[in-house]
Short mmCIF file of C-alpha atoms in Angstrom, two decimals:
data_model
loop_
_atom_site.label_atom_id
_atom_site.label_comp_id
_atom_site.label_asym_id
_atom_site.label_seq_id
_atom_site.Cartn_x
_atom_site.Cartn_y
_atom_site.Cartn_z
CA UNK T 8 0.00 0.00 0.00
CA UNK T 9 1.81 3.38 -1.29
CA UNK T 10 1.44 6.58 0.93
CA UNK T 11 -0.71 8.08 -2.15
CA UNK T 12 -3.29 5.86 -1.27
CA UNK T 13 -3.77 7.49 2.25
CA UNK T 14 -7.85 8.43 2.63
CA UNK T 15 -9.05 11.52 3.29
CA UNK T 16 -9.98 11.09 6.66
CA UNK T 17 -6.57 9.63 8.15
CA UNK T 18 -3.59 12.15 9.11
CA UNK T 19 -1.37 9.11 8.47
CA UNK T 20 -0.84 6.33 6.59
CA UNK T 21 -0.08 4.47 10.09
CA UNK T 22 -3.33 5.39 11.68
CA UNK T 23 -4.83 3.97 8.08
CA UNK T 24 -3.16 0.93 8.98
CA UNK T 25 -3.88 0.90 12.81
CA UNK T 26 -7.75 1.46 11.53
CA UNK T 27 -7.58 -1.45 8.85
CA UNK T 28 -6.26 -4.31 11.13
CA UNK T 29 -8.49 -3.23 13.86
CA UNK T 30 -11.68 -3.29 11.60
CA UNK T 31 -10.61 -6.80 10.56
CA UNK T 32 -10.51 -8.22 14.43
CA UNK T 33 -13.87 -6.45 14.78
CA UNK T 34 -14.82 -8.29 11.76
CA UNK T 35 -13.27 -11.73 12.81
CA UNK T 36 -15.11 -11.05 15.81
CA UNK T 37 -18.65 -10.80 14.50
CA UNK T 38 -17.66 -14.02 12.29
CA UNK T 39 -16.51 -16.14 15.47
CA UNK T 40 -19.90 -14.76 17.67
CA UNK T 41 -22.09 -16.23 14.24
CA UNK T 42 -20.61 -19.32 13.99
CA UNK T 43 -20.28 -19.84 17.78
CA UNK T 44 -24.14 -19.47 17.84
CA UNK T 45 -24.27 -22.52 15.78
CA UNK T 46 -22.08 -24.61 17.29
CA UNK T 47 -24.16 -23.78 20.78
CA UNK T 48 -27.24 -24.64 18.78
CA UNK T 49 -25.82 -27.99 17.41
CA UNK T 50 -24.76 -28.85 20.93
CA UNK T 51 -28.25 -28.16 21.99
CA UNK T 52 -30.22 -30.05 19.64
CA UNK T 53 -27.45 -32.90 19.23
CA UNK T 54 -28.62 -33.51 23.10
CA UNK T 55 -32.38 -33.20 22.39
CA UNK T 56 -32.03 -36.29 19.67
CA UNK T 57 -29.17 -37.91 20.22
CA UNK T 58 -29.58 -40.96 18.71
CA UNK T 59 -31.96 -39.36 15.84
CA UNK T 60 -29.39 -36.68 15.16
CA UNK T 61 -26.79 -39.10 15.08
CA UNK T 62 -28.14 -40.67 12.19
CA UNK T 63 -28.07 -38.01 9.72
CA UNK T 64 -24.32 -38.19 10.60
CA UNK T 65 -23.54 -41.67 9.20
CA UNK T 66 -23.64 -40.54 5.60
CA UNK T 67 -21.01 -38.31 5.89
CA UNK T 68 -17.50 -39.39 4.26
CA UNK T 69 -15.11 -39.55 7.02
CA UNK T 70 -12.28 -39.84 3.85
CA UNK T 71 -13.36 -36.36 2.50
CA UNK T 72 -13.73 -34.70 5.34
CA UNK T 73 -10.52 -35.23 6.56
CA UNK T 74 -8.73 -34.81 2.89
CA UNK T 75 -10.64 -31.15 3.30
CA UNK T 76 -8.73 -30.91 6.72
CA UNK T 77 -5.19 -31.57 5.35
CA UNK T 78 -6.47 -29.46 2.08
CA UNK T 79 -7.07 -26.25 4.59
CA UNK T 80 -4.04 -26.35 7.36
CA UNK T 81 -2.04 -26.71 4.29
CA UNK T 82 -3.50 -24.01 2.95
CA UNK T 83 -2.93 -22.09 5.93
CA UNK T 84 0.75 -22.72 5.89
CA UNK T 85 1.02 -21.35 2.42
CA UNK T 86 -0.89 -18.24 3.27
CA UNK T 87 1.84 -17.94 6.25
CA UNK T 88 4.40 -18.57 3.80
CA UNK T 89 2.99 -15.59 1.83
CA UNK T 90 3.11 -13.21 4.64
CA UNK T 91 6.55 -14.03 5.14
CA UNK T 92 7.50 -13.29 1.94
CA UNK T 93 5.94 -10.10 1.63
CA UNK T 94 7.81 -8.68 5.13
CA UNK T 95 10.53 -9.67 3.21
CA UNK T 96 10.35 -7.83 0.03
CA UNK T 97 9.94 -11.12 -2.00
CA UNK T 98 7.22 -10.37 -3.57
CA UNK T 99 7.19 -12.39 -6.49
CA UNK T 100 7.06 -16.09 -3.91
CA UNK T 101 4.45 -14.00 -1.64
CA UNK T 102 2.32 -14.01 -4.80
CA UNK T 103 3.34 -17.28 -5.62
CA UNK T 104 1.94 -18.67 -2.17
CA UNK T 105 -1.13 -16.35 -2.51
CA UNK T 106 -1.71 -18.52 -5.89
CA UNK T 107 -1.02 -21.76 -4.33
CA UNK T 108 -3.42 -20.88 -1.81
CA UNK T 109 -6.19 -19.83 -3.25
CA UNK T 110 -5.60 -23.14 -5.35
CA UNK T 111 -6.06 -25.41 -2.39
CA UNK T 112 -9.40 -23.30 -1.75
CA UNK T 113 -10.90 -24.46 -4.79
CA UNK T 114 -9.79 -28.02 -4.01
CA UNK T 115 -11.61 -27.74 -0.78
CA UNK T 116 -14.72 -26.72 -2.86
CA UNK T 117 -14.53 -29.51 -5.12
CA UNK T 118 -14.34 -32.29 -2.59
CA UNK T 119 -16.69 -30.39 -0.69
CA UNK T 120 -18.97 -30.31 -3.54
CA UNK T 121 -18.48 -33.78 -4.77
CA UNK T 122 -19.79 -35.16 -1.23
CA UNK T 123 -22.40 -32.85 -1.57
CA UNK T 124 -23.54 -34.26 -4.54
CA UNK T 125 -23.25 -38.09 -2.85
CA UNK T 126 -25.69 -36.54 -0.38
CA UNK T 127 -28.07 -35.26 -3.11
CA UNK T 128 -28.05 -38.63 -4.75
CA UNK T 129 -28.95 -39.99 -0.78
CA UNK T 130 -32.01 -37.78 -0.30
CA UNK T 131 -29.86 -36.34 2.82
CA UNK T 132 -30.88 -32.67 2.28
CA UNK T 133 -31.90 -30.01 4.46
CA UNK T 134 -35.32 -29.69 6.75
CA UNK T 135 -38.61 -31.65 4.48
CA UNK T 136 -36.41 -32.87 1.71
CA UNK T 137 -34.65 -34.82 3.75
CA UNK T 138 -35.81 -38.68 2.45
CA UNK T 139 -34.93 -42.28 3.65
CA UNK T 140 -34.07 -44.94 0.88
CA UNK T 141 -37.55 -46.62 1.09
CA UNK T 142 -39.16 -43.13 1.08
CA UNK T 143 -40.27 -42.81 4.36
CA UNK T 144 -39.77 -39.73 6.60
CA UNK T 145 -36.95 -39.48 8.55
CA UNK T 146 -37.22 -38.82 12.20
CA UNK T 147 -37.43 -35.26 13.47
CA UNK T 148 -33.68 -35.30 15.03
CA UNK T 149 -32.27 -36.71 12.05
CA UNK T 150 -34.01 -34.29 9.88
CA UNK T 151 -32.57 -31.16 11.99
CA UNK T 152 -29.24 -32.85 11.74
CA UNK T 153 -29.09 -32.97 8.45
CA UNK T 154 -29.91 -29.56 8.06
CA UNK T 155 -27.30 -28.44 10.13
CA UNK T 156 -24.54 -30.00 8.25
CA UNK T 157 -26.00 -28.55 5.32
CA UNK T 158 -26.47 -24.93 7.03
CA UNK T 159 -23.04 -24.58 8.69
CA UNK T 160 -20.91 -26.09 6.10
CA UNK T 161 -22.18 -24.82 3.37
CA UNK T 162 -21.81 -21.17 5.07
CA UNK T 163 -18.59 -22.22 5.57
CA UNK T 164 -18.27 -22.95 1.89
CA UNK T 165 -19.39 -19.68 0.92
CA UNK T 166 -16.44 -18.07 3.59
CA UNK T 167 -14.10 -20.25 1.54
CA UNK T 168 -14.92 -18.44 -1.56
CA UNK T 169 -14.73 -15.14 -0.10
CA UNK T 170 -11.61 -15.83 1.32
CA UNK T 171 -10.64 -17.06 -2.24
CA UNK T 172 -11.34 -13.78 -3.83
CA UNK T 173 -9.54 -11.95 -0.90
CA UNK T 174 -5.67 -13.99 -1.32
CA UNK T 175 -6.42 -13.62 -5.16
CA UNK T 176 -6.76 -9.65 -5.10
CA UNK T 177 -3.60 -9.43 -2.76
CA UNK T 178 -1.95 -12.03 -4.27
CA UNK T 179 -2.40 -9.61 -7.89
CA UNK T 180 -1.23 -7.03 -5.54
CA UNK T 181 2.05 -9.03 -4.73
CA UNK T 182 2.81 -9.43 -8.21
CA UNK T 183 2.31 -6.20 -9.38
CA UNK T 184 4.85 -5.20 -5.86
CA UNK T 185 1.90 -3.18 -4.82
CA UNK T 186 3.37 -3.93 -1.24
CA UNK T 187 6.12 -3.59 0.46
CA UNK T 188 7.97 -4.90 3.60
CA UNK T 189 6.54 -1.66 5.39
CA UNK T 190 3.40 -1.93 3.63
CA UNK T 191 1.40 -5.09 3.43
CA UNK T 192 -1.30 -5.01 5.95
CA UNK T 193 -3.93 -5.81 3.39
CA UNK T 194 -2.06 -8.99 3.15
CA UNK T 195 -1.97 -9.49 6.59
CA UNK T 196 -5.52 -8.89 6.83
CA UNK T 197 -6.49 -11.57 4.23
CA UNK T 198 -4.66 -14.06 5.99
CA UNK T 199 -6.26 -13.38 8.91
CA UNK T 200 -9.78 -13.99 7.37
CA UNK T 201 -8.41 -17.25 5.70
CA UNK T 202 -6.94 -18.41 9.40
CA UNK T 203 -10.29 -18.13 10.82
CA UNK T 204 -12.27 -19.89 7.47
CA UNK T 205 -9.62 -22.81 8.52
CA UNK T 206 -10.42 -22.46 12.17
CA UNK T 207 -13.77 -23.01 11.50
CA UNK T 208 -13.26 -25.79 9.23
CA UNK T 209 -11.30 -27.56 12.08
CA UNK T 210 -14.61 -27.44 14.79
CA UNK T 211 -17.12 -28.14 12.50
CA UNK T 212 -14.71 -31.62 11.11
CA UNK T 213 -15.12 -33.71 14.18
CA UNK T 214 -18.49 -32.53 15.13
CA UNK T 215 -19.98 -33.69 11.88
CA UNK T 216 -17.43 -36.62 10.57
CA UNK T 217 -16.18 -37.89 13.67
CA UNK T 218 -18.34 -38.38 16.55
CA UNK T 219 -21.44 -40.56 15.05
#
C-alpha cells in the first residue's frame, strides 16, 4: 500500500493501517460470535435427539472430510508462507503462495462439492427434503441434523470463496509489488480472514465426521 493511497480522513498512513487491522478483528469477531451461535445450537439439539441426530451423521464421508482438513491447514501454511515473503520484500514467492493458496481453496470446494452431490443422490438434504431410501420420513432429530450439516458447512463454503477472492486480489497485488515490507497489511488482513475460514473448518470436522 503506497502513501498516495492514504484516505481523506486519516492524518497518516499508520493510523490507516492501525484502523484497517483493527476493523478486521472487529470483523473476525462478528464471524466467530455467528458461527459460535451454531455450534451452541448444534450442541443443543445434538442432546435433544441424540440418537436421531446421530443418524443423519452416518452418511457423511469420514475420507473427504478429513482430505478437506489436510487441504485447509495446508492451505494455511502457504498463506503464512505468503506473509513471510511479503515482510521480506519477496514479492514475487508472496504471490506465488497467494496462488497456491487460493488453489487449495478451490480443491476444498470440489471435494466439498463432490460429497455434496453423494448426499443429493442420498435424499440427505436439508429440513422436508430430507428422504430415507424406502421413502419414508426421517425422524425429526435426524431431519434437523441434516440440516445443520448442510447450514453450517455450506456457510462455511461460501467463507471459503470469499476468502478465495480476498488472497487472489492481494496475491495480484504481490505481483504487481503493490506492497512492500513496510506496507502489506492488506495482506496481513487476508490471511487473517483465511486463518479463521480454517479455524472453522477444524470445529465443524469432528463434530460432523467424527463423533457418530
Amino acid at each position: 500500500m503506497h502513501a498516495s493511497r492514504l484516505a481523506e480522513q486519516f492524518e497518516t498512513i499508520e493510523k490507516q493501517e492501525h484502523a484497517a487491522r483493527l476493523a478486521m478483528w472487529v470483523f473476525l469477531g462478528s464471524e466467530t460470535l455467528l458461527f459460535g451461535a451454531l455450534f451452541a445450537l448444534y450442541g443443543a439439539y445434538r442432546v435433544m435427539y441424540e440418537g436421531e441426530f446421530v443418524e443423519s451423521l452416518h452418511h457423511n464421508d469420514v475420507l473427504l472430510g478429513t482430505t478437506n482438513t489436510v487441504i485447509l491447514i495446508t492451505s494455511s501454511f502457504t498463506v503464512a508462507l505468503a506473509i513471510h515473503f511479503v515482510r521480506a520484500s519477496r514479492s514475487g514467492l508472496a504471490a506465488l503462495m497467494l496462488g497456491v493458496s487460493t488453489l487449495f481453496g478451490a480443491a476444498f470446494l470440489v471435494v466439498k462439492f463432490t460429497e455434496y452431490a453423494a448426499h443429493v443422490r442420498e435424499g440427505v438434504l436439508p429440513a422436508g427434503m430430507y428422504s430415507l431410501a424406502a421413502g419414508q420420513q426421517p425422524p425429526g432429530g435426524a431431519i434437523i441434523g441434516a440440516t445443520l450439516y448442510w447450514l453450517m458447512t455450506g456457510l462455511h463454503a461460501l467463507h471459503v470463496v470469499a476468502g478465495m477472492i480476498l488472497l487472489a486480489v492481494v496475491g495480484i497485488g504481490c505481483a504487481r509489488k503493490v506492497y512492500s515490507a513496510e506496507r502489506y497489511v492488506a495482506v496481513e488482513n487476508a490471511g487473517l480472514y483465511w486463518h479463521l475460514v480454517d479455524l472453522v473448518w477444524i470445529f465443524l470436522w469432528p463434530l460432523f465426521y467424527l463423533t457418530d
